[in-house]
Tab-separated table of C-alpha atoms in Angstrom:
chain	number	residue	atom	x	y	z
A	198	MET	CA	20.556	24.671	32.869
A	199	SER	CA	18.216	26.686	30.135
A	200	THR	CA	16.976	25.470	26.942
A	201	SER	CA	18.395	27.361	24.101
A	202	PRO	CA	16.201	28.121	21.042
A	203	THR	CA	18.092	25.432	19.033
A	204	THR	CA	17.893	22.793	21.518
A	205	PRO	CA	14.690	20.810	21.321
A	206	ALA	CA	12.698	20.566	24.776
A	207	ALA	CA	13.066	17.525	26.686
A	208	LEU	CA	9.716	15.276	26.359
A	209	ALA	CA	8.680	12.256	27.639
A	210	VAL	CA	5.960	9.304	26.984
A	211	GLY	CA	3.028	10.657	28.951
A	212	ASP	CA	3.883	14.293	28.656
A	213	VAL	CA	0.817	16.420	27.545
A	214	ILE	CA	1.302	19.417	25.594
A	215	ALA	CA	-0.526	22.038	23.647
A	216	LEU	CA	0.140	22.416	20.002
A	217	ASP	CA	-1.147	24.213	16.968
A	218	ILE	CA	-1.230	21.832	14.273
A	219	GLY	CA	0.254	22.305	10.749
A	220	PRO	CA	0.093	20.270	7.563
A	221	VAL	CA	-0.641	16.412	7.136
A	222	ALA	CA	2.203	14.380	6.937
A	223	HIS	CA	2.576	10.988	5.257
A	224	GLY	CA	1.707	8.012	7.522
A	225	GLY	CA	-1.597	9.231	9.091
A	226	PHE	CA	0.228	12.126	11.296
A	227	CYS	CA	0.029	15.804	11.484
A	228	VAL	CA	2.978	17.986	11.887
A	229	ALA	CA	3.159	20.368	14.667
A	230	ARG	CA	6.307	21.634	16.762
A	231	HIS	CA	6.837	22.563	20.443
A	232	GLU	CA	9.826	24.270	21.590
A	233	GLY	CA	12.173	23.173	18.826
A	234	ARG	CA	10.937	19.950	18.412
A	235	VAL	CA	8.898	18.276	15.614
A	236	VAL	CA	5.746	16.399	17.058
A	237	PHE	CA	3.814	14.158	14.518
A	238	VAL	CA	0.221	14.015	15.913
A	239	ARG	CA	-2.403	11.441	15.249
A	240	HIS	CA	-5.926	12.508	15.548
A	241	ALA	CA	-5.360	16.045	14.769
A	242	LEU	CA	-6.303	18.094	11.889
A	243	PRO	CA	-4.478	20.932	10.194
A	244	GLY	CA	-5.284	24.396	11.916
A	245	GLU	CA	-6.205	22.854	14.925
A	246	ARG	CA	-5.281	23.812	18.649
A	247	VAL	CA	-4.980	20.696	20.641
A	248	HIS	CA	-3.565	19.152	23.615
A	249	ALA	CA	-1.574	15.932	22.723
A	250	GLN	CA	-0.179	13.360	24.881
A	251	VAL	CA	3.494	11.851	23.756
A	252	THR	CA	3.342	8.303	23.111
A	253	GLN	CA	6.859	7.888	21.793
A	254	ALA	CA	9.900	9.866	22.570
A	255	ARG	CA	13.290	8.551	22.089
A	256	GLU	CA	16.355	10.177	23.636
A	257	GLY	CA	18.675	12.183	20.498
A	258	GLN	CA	15.604	12.296	18.251
A	259	ARG	CA	14.791	15.615	17.219
A	260	PHE	CA	10.809	14.542	17.047
A	261	VAL	CA	8.309	12.655	18.994
A	262	ARG	CA	5.102	11.152	18.145
A	263	ALA	CA	1.753	11.979	20.050
A	264	ASP	CA	-1.822	11.778	20.245
A	265	CYS	CA	-4.569	14.459	20.098
A	266	ILE	CA	-6.467	13.704	23.511
A	267	GLU	CA	-8.338	16.979	23.536
A	268	VAL	CA	-9.111	19.709	20.896
A	269	LEU	CA	-9.318	23.196	21.950
A	270	ASP	CA	-9.891	24.915	18.600
A	271	PRO	CA	-11.421	21.841	15.969
A	272	SER	CA	-11.213	22.423	12.452
A	273	PRO	CA	-14.522	22.775	10.385
A	274	HIS	CA	-13.667	19.958	8.502
A	275	ARG	CA	-13.855	17.615	11.683
A	276	VAL	CA	-16.570	15.215	12.553
A	277	ALA	CA	-17.479	12.512	15.322
A	278	ALA	CA	-15.381	9.261	14.409
A	279	PRO	CA	-17.963	6.689	13.549
A	280	CYS	CA	-16.105	3.691	15.392
A	281	ARG	CA	-15.406	4.189	18.864
A	282	TYR	CA	-12.347	2.525	18.353
A	283	ALA	CA	-10.819	4.870	16.118
A	284	ALA	CA	-9.488	7.022	19.446
A	285	PRO	CA	-6.049	7.375	21.066
A	286	GLY	CA	-4.717	4.351	22.463
A	287	LEU	CA	-7.052	2.082	20.751
A	288	CYS	CA	-7.058	0.560	17.445
A	289	GLY	CA	-4.534	1.860	14.733
A	290	GLY	CA	-6.029	0.819	11.567
A	291	CYS	CA	-8.025	3.905	10.663
A	292	ASP	CA	-6.399	7.228	10.690
A	293	PHE	CA	-8.910	9.576	9.790
A	294	GLN	CA	-12.376	8.586	10.826
A	295	HIS	CA	-12.345	12.090	12.600
A	296	ALA	CA	-12.480	14.006	9.133
A	297	ALA	CA	-15.282	14.266	7.095
A	298	LEU	CA	-14.650	11.966	3.925
A	299	PRO	CA	-14.095	14.553	1.280
A	300	TYR	CA	-11.362	16.172	3.659
A	301	GLN	CA	-9.659	12.801	4.093
A	302	ARG	CA	-9.104	12.863	0.052
A	303	GLU	CA	-7.931	16.614	0.125
A	304	LEU	CA	-5.334	15.751	3.150
A	305	LYS	CA	-4.310	12.234	0.794
A	306	SER	CA	-3.674	14.511	-2.192
A	307	ALA	CA	-1.416	17.086	-0.156
A	308	VAL	CA	0.383	14.118	0.824
A	309	VAL	CA	0.787	12.880	-2.851
A	310	ARG	CA	1.674	16.440	-3.926
A	311	GLU	CA	4.264	16.786	-0.970
A	312	GLN	CA	5.934	13.216	-1.655
A	313	PHE	CA	6.573	14.105	-5.467
A	314	SER	CA	7.937	17.760	-4.605
A	315	ARG	CA	10.114	16.274	-2.070
A	316	LEU	CA	11.356	13.121	-3.601
A	317	ALA	CA	11.022	13.843	-7.143
A	318	ALA	CA	11.197	17.823	-7.500
A	319	LEU	CA	8.029	17.561	-9.550
A	320	ASP	CA	5.199	19.870	-8.664
A	321	VAL	CA	2.057	17.301	-9.612
A	322	GLU	CA	-1.469	18.154	-10.162
A	323	VAL	CA	-3.535	15.317	-8.598
A	324	GLU	CA	-6.760	14.873	-6.809
A	325	VAL	CA	-7.466	11.460	-5.164
A	326	GLU	CA	-10.743	10.200	-6.230
A	327	PRO	CA	-13.358	7.923	-4.755
A	328	LEU	CA	-13.780	4.490	-6.039
A	329	SER	CA	-17.211	3.325	-7.316
A	330	GLY	CA	-20.130	3.024	-4.904
A	331	ASP	CA	-18.035	4.752	-1.866
A	332	ASP	CA	-20.215	7.154	-0.400
A	333	THR	CA	-19.457	6.671	3.453
A	334	GLY	CA	-15.834	5.204	3.497
A	335	LEU	CA	-17.320	2.024	5.370
A	336	GLY	CA	-17.915	-1.507	5.071
A	337	TRP	CA	-15.421	-2.059	2.216
A	338	ARG	CA	-12.592	-3.947	3.252
A	339	THR	CA	-13.326	-7.577	1.811
A	340	ARG	CA	-9.979	-9.061	3.546
A	341	VAL	CA	-9.245	-8.304	7.057
A	342	GLU	CA	-6.472	-10.024	9.368
A	343	PHE	CA	-7.461	-10.048	12.996
A	344	ALA	CA	-4.824	-10.403	15.375
A	345	VAL	CA	-5.459	-12.772	18.616
A	346	ASP	CA	-4.623	-11.740	22.145
A	347	GLU	CA	-3.239	-14.272	24.988
A	348	THR	CA	-7.057	-14.696	26.119
A	349	GLY	CA	-8.051	-15.855	22.472
A	350	ARG	CA	-10.198	-12.836	21.710
A	351	ALA	CA	-9.526	-11.364	17.903
A	352	GLY	CA	-9.139	-7.427	17.317
A	353	LEU	CA	-6.858	-5.212	15.871
A	354	ARG	CA	-3.251	-3.613	16.313
A	355	GLY	CA	-2.639	-0.374	17.816
A	356	SER	CA	-1.035	2.256	16.073
A	357	ARG	CA	2.689	1.641	15.618
A	358	SER	CA	2.264	-1.667	18.231
A	359	HIS	CA	1.847	-5.229	18.640
A	360	GLU	CA	-0.517	-4.637	21.124
A	361	VAL	CA	-3.825	-6.343	20.342
A	362	VAL	CA	-7.211	-4.127	20.789
A	363	PRO	CA	-10.202	-6.778	21.013
A	364	VAL	CA	-12.724	-5.156	18.933
A	365	ASP	CA	-16.702	-6.609	18.570
A	366	SER	CA	-17.018	-4.928	15.251
A	367	CYS	CA	-14.747	-3.096	12.518
A	368	LEU	CA	-16.790	-0.518	10.643
A	369	ILE	CA	-14.514	-0.624	7.462
A	370	ALA	CA	-14.960	-4.337	7.233
A	371	ASP	CA	-17.283	-5.658	4.660
A	372	PRO	CA	-20.413	-6.904	6.468
A	373	ARG	CA	-19.938	-10.472	5.354
A	374	VAL	CA	-16.615	-10.293	7.233
A	375	LEU	CA	-18.494	-9.540	10.422
A	376	ALA	CA	-21.368	-11.992	9.731
A	377	THR	CA	-18.981	-14.888	10.228
A	378	GLY	CA	-19.295	-14.484	13.940
A	379	VAL	CA	-15.036	-14.446	14.070
A	380	LEU	CA	-15.045	-11.545	16.595
A	381	ASP	CA	-17.176	-13.821	19.261
A	382	GLN	CA	-15.329	-16.913	18.796
A	383	ASP	CA	-12.611	-18.123	21.171
A	384	TRP	CA	-9.126	-18.342	18.888
A	385	SER	CA	-6.667	-19.542	21.667
A	386	GLY	CA	-3.766	-21.174	20.407
A	387	GLU	CA	-3.875	-19.004	17.083
A	388	LEU	CA	-1.535	-16.019	16.364
A	389	ALA	CA	-4.316	-14.283	13.757
A	390	VAL	CA	-7.311	-15.195	11.693
A	391	ASP	CA	-8.131	-14.142	8.471
A	392	VAL	CA	-11.251	-13.575	6.702
A	393	ALA	CA	-11.764	-13.159	3.091
A	394	ALA	CA	-15.117	-12.227	1.537
A	395	PRO	CA	-14.800	-12.834	-2.191
A	396	SER	CA	-16.795	-11.344	-5.139
A	397	GLN	CA	-18.144	-14.787	-5.998
A	398	GLY	CA	-18.667	-17.825	-3.581
A	399	ASP	CA	-18.802	-18.170	0.165
A	400	THR	CA	-16.815	-15.959	2.761
A	401	VAL	CA	-13.818	-18.014	4.261
A	402	VAL	CA	-12.161	-18.049	7.690
A	403	VAL	CA	-8.618	-18.714	8.111
A	404	PRO	CA	-6.807	-19.301	11.168
A	405	VAL	CA	-2.972	-18.627	11.128
A	406	PRO	CA	-1.011	-20.467	11.717
A	407	SER	CA	-2.317	-22.784	8.948
A	408	GLY	CA	-0.642	-25.394	6.769
A	409	GLU	CA	-0.470	-24.300	3.013
A	410	SER	CA	-2.640	-26.965	1.706
A	411	ASP	CA	-5.475	-26.090	4.266
A	412	THR	CA	-5.430	-22.648	2.731
A	413	PRO	CA	-8.886	-22.571	0.866
A	414	VAL	CA	-8.973	-20.867	-2.365
A	415	VAL	CA	-11.560	-18.182	-3.445
A	416	THR	CA	-12.925	-16.665	-6.776
A	417	GLU	CA	-12.741	-12.966	-7.225
A	418	ARG	CA	-14.802	-11.780	-10.674
A	419	VAL	CA	-13.346	-8.924	-12.341
A	420	ALA	CA	-15.868	-7.038	-14.486
A	421	ALA	CA	-14.170	-3.649	-15.732
A	422	GLN	CA	-15.230	-1.560	-18.808
A	423	SER	CA	-11.791	-2.464	-20.614
A	424	PHE	CA	-11.653	-6.431	-19.211
A	425	SER	CA	-13.678	-9.112	-17.478
A	426	GLY	CA	-12.212	-12.099	-15.754
A	427	THR	CA	-12.256	-14.768	-13.206
A	428	PHE	CA	-9.524	-15.226	-11.014
A	429	GLU	CA	-8.383	-17.952	-8.385
A	430	VAL	CA	-6.833	-16.549	-5.435
A	431	SER	CA	-5.541	-17.989	-2.176
A	432	ALA	CA	-7.751	-16.918	0.980
A	433	ARG	CA	-4.489	-15.511	2.616
A	434	GLY	CA	-2.765	-14.243	-0.855
A	435	PHE	CA	-2.691	-10.522	-2.291
A	436	TRP	CA	-5.854	-9.137	-3.821
A	437	GLN	CA	-7.378	-5.433	-3.951
A	438	VAL	CA	-9.211	-5.330	-0.460
A	439	HIS	CA	-11.737	-2.925	-2.015
A	440	PRO	CA	-14.328	-4.284	-4.151
A	441	ALA	CA	-14.081	-1.459	-6.748
A	442	ALA	CA	-10.454	-1.629	-7.037
A	443	ALA	CA	-9.209	-4.298	-8.912
A	444	GLY	CA	-11.572	-3.178	-12.010
A	445	THR	CA	-10.866	0.248	-11.865
A	446	PHE	CA	-7.164	-0.321	-11.825
A	447	VAL	CA	-7.362	-2.672	-14.761
A	448	ASP	CA	-8.999	-0.015	-16.732
A	449	MET	CA	-6.601	2.966	-15.746
A	450	VAL	CA	-3.791	0.869	-16.754
A	451	ASN	CA	-5.150	-0.251	-20.347
A	452	GLN	CA	-5.931	3.471	-20.894
A	453	MET	CA	-2.472	4.565	-20.139
A	454	LEU	CA	-0.753	1.691	-22.078
A	455	ASP	CA	-3.194	1.117	-24.866
A	456	PRO	CA	-1.640	-2.152	-25.460
A	457	GLN	CA	-1.287	-3.344	-29.253
A	458	PRO	CA	-1.718	-6.628	-30.901
A	459	GLY	CA	1.494	-8.161	-31.535
A	460	GLU	CA	3.186	-6.122	-28.855
A	461	THR	CA	5.814	-7.528	-25.935
A	462	ALA	CA	4.262	-6.587	-22.661
A	463	LEU	CA	5.719	-7.201	-18.871
A	464	ASP	CA	3.862	-7.629	-15.844
A	465	LEU	CA	6.301	-7.266	-13.120
A	466	TYR	CA	5.640	-8.319	-9.619
A	467	ALA	CA	2.237	-10.022	-11.252
A	468	GLY	CA	0.379	-11.768	-8.386
A	469	VAL	CA	-2.112	-13.941	-9.598
A	470	GLY	CA	-2.127	-12.702	-12.899
A	471	LEU	CA	-4.821	-9.811	-13.019
A	472	PHE	CA	-2.646	-7.324	-15.220
A	473	ALA	CA	-1.274	-10.057	-17.479
A	474	ALA	CA	-4.574	-11.559	-18.311
A	475	ALA	CA	-5.471	-7.802	-19.437
A	476	LEU	CA	-2.508	-7.363	-21.155
A	477	ALA	CA	-2.946	-10.739	-22.708
A	478	GLU	CA	-5.956	-9.672	-24.330
A	479	ARG	CA	-4.773	-6.562	-25.615
A	480	VAL	CA	-1.757	-8.052	-27.406
A	481	GLY	CA	-3.339	-11.282	-28.545
A	482	GLU	CA	-1.988	-14.462	-29.944
A	483	SER	CA	0.617	-12.660	-32.022
A	484	GLY	CA	2.165	-10.949	-28.975
A	485	LYS	CA	3.595	-11.637	-26.039
A	486	VAL	CA	3.201	-11.367	-21.799
A	487	ILE	CA	5.607	-12.200	-19.518
A	488	ALA	CA	4.384	-12.267	-15.981
A	489	VAL	CA	7.118	-12.128	-13.072
A	490	GLU	CA	5.999	-12.828	-9.604
A	491	SER	CA	8.059	-14.430	-6.663
A	492	ASP	CA	5.222	-15.752	-4.249
A	493	SER	CA	4.812	-19.653	-4.976
A	494	GLU	CA	0.936	-19.580	-3.898
A	495	ALA	CA	0.520	-16.569	-6.117
A	496	VAL	CA	2.433	-18.164	-9.018
A	497	ALA	CA	0.579	-21.371	-8.935
A	498	SER	CA	-2.673	-19.357	-9.044
A	499	ALA	CA	-1.323	-17.253	-12.011
A	500	ALA	CA	-0.608	-20.388	-13.967
A	501	GLY	CA	-4.101	-21.626	-13.801
A	502	ASN	CA	-5.566	-18.039	-14.290
A	503	LEU	CA	-3.683	-17.420	-17.413
A	504	ALA	CA	-3.875	-21.104	-18.877
A	505	ALA	CA	-6.251	-19.867	-21.210
A	506	TYR	CA	-3.881	-17.147	-22.709
A	507	PRO	CA	-1.363	-18.717	-24.829
A	508	SER	CA	0.656	-15.803	-25.188
A	509	VAL	CA	1.296	-15.641	-21.563
A	510	VAL	CA	4.722	-16.791	-19.803
A	511	VAL	CA	4.744	-16.875	-16.055
A	512	VAL	CA	7.855	-16.647	-14.394
A	513	ARG	CA	8.577	-17.564	-11.015
A	514	GLY	CA	11.216	-15.445	-9.221
A	515	ARG	CA	11.801	-12.163	-7.889
A	516	VAL	CA	11.823	-9.166	-10.203
A	517	ASP	CA	15.248	-8.006	-9.474
A	518	ASP	CA	16.831	-11.921	-9.858
A	519	ALA	CA	14.943	-12.114	-13.257
A	520	PHE	CA	16.883	-8.759	-14.489
A	521	GLY	CA	20.068	-10.504	-12.941
A	522	VAL	CA	20.518	-7.770	-10.384
A	523	GLN	CA	23.070	-8.172	-7.871
A	524	ARG	CA	21.889	-8.136	-4.461
A	525	ALA	CA	23.981	-7.775	-1.307
A	526	GLN	CA	23.919	-11.271	0.708
A	527	ARG	CA	25.656	-11.747	4.069
A	528	SER	CA	28.401	-14.290	4.276
A	529	GLY	CA	28.140	-16.362	7.168
A	530	PRO	CA	26.531	-15.517	10.832
A	531	ALA	CA	29.359	-13.025	12.035
A	532	ARG	CA	27.401	-9.242	11.586
A	533	SER	CA	31.069	-8.015	11.372
A	534	ARG	CA	31.457	-9.114	7.853
A	535	ALA	CA	30.846	-6.983	4.826
A	536	PRO	CA	28.145	-8.156	2.450
A	537	ARG	CA	28.962	-9.970	-0.628
A	538	SER	CA	27.257	-9.288	-4.069
A	539	ARG	CA	25.235	-12.415	-5.263
A	540	LYS	CA	25.650	-12.454	-8.860
A	541	LEU	CA	22.992	-13.777	-11.030
A	542	ARG	CA	22.164	-14.194	-14.661
A	543	ARG	CA	19.261	-12.422	-16.485
A	544	HIS	CA	16.343	-15.027	-16.572
A	545	PRO	CA	16.204	-16.441	-19.976
A	546	LEU	CA	12.595	-16.014	-20.623
A	547	LEU	CA	12.910	-12.246	-20.049
A	548	PRO	CA	13.153	-10.071	-23.104
A	549	LEU	CA	15.523	-7.695	-24.034
A	550	ARG	CA	13.169	-5.424	-25.171
A	551	ALA	CA	9.517	-4.605	-24.460
A	552	ASP	CA	6.705	-2.597	-25.760
A	553	VAL	CA	4.654	-2.009	-22.281
A	554	VAL	CA	5.334	-2.668	-18.942
A	555	VAL	CA	3.229	-2.913	-15.859
A	556	LEU	CA	4.921	-2.402	-12.222
A	557	ASP	CA	2.978	-3.359	-9.608
A	558	PRO	CA	5.682	-3.675	-6.606
A	559	PRO	CA	4.949	-4.130	-2.605
A	560	ARG	CA	4.769	-1.007	-0.447
A	561	THR	CA	8.713	-0.766	-0.649
A	562	GLY	CA	8.546	-0.120	-4.141
A	563	ALA	CA	10.710	-0.965	-7.237
A	564	GLY	CA	14.103	0.749	-6.187
A	565	ARG	CA	16.779	2.055	-8.420
A	566	ASP	CA	18.181	-1.174	-9.803
A	567	VAL	CA	14.938	-2.234	-11.199
A	568	ALA	CA	13.950	0.969	-12.396
A	569	ALA	CA	17.127	1.119	-14.457
A	570	GLN	CA	16.553	-2.265	-15.924
A	571	VAL	CA	13.154	-1.326	-16.877
A	572	ALA	CA	14.166	1.683	-18.440
A	573	ALA	CA	16.705	-0.358	-20.284
A	574	LEU	CA	13.799	-2.628	-22.015
A	575	GLY	CA	13.183	0.665	-24.090
A	576	ALA	CA	9.252	0.460	-23.713
A	577	ARG	CA	7.042	3.244	-25.096
A	578	ALA	CA	4.895	3.170	-22.059
A	579	ILE	CA	5.185	2.122	-18.451
A	580	ALA	CA	2.338	1.908	-15.909
A	581	TYR	CA	3.457	2.247	-12.507
A	582	VAL	CA	0.611	1.115	-9.741
A	583	ALA	CA	1.886	2.061	-6.012
A	584	CYS	CA	0.126	1.705	-2.983
A	585	ASP	CA	2.759	3.792	-1.412
A	586	PRO	CA	3.279	7.527	-2.896
A	587	SER	CA	6.500	7.953	-1.393
A	588	ALA	CA	8.097	4.807	-2.810
A	589	LEU	CA	6.301	6.003	-6.212
A	590	ALA	CA	7.947	9.610	-6.130
A	591	ARG	CA	11.573	8.132	-5.335
A	592	ASP	CA	11.143	5.565	-8.101
A	593	THR	CA	9.901	8.385	-10.342
A	594	ALA	CA	13.114	10.212	-9.805
A	595	PHE	CA	14.892	6.997	-10.741
A	596	LEU	CA	13.364	6.578	-13.888
A	597	ALA	CA	13.597	10.233	-14.810
A	598	GLN	CA	17.422	9.813	-14.523
A	599	ALA	CA	17.281	6.654	-16.936
A	600	GLY	CA	15.416	8.906	-19.428
A	601	TYR	CA	11.522	8.361	-18.644
A	602	ARG	CA	9.274	11.263	-17.591
A	603	LEU	CA	5.981	11.116	-15.627
A	604	ALA	CA	3.237	11.581	-18.414
A	605	ALA	CA	0.277	11.157	-16.233
A	606	LEU	CA	-0.690	10.650	-12.826
A	607	ARG	CA	-3.952	9.404	-10.949
A	608	ALA	CA	-4.727	8.738	-7.343
A	609	PHE	CA	-7.595	6.615	-5.878
A	610	ASP	CA	-8.692	6.373	-2.542
A	611	ALA	CA	-9.086	2.333	-2.299
A	612	PHE	CA	-8.583	2.686	1.582
A	613	PRO	CA	-11.101	5.352	2.920
A	614	MET	CA	-10.466	6.279	6.756
A	615	THR	CA	-6.772	5.003	6.502
A	616	HIS	CA	-3.950	7.298	5.231
A	617	HIS	CA	-3.205	4.791	2.455
A	618	VAL	CA	-3.690	5.941	-1.114
A	619	GLU	CA	-3.166	4.002	-4.661
A	620	CYS	CA	-1.831	6.094	-7.502
A	621	ILE	CA	-1.250	4.839	-11.006
A	622	ALA	CA	1.425	6.812	-12.806
A	623	LEU	CA	2.426	6.614	-16.563
A	624	PHE	CA	5.953	6.873	-17.970
A	625	GLU	CA	7.061	7.912	-21.543
A	626	LYS	CA	10.314	7.993	-22.819
A	627	GLY	CA	12.076	11.737	-23.109
A	628	GLY	CA	11.120	15.131	-22.135
A	629	ALA	CA	10.789	17.025	-18.821
């Protein structure tokens, strides 16, 4: 039977096809087409002609995934990947080692612009900026979780895979991580092993699983232009992995919000209290800062880190729960039963009004309901710190519906060689 122009060509895993590579897509792929079917291609660059091997194909889907295995017509921005594991079928941690570092940032800028155009109907002018001291894009990652294979060797995951690729080095890891010898040891019986190289003190190695009480605490020092402070963080807890990120983001949030003495501030998804501490210094003892965080370990750290600031109150709980947002909840084990609403009351320590708000949600973003509740606070300014541009763009649309416009947007290359990018957006009331 012949294939009509509207019927995508049948492709199977392992097929090799010639492709003309189109624009970059969110997630570390570039987009191509093959006889009516979209192909998301890793290890390629826009404008190239390549041979690609199909790595994922499902019946009924109008797209497949593939790896570039031969470059027929290279991009002028293509370089030899510095790491031998950054290749088809190997480590999935880095997406763009085959692109010159300035061009990587051009690709990420294009992704941010495309996400805002598609999800928020906004044309934004944004260029991804390097962080201080990052000239090569290597040696920056101060926290790494290595997976462990069935033989006890530490390694990294393949792209979109649970398969462990044993490695003897990781070029984006801080040299102190590799100096622990973690990649030379036998980790039989462990699921993974975390390594944290903090800004102060010794590098620590934590096998996973590990009892909560056995997880060491490390010290991180932030010395930004607008704020300085010391924070205790679990070695397995969340902290920015690029050494220049925390200080840069604090400075940007302070600049955007310009907190004033006596104001009420909210730090939502507060982690161990980085932004809450910076806000507390600005609003002073006459102001108030409410920090909301759900992770129990982070809350314990935040309580200690923020103890010197009498204006700060730490609230343990999910942000949506604190606002009293109703979440769907399954009733009983039967999948066929319809979800029922879980009725919640607004947390008594959460104010009805606020002057400034920091949103620093996980990769999934804040969501429509939280955006609406934040907007209802009537803050004069909202700073949104986002590690996923698509979630930020979606939430930008939600905030716009609630009366807040995007007033400023900055983007930073906090994860060189990968497709990830950190954005910080300022929202203000009214206007288009």
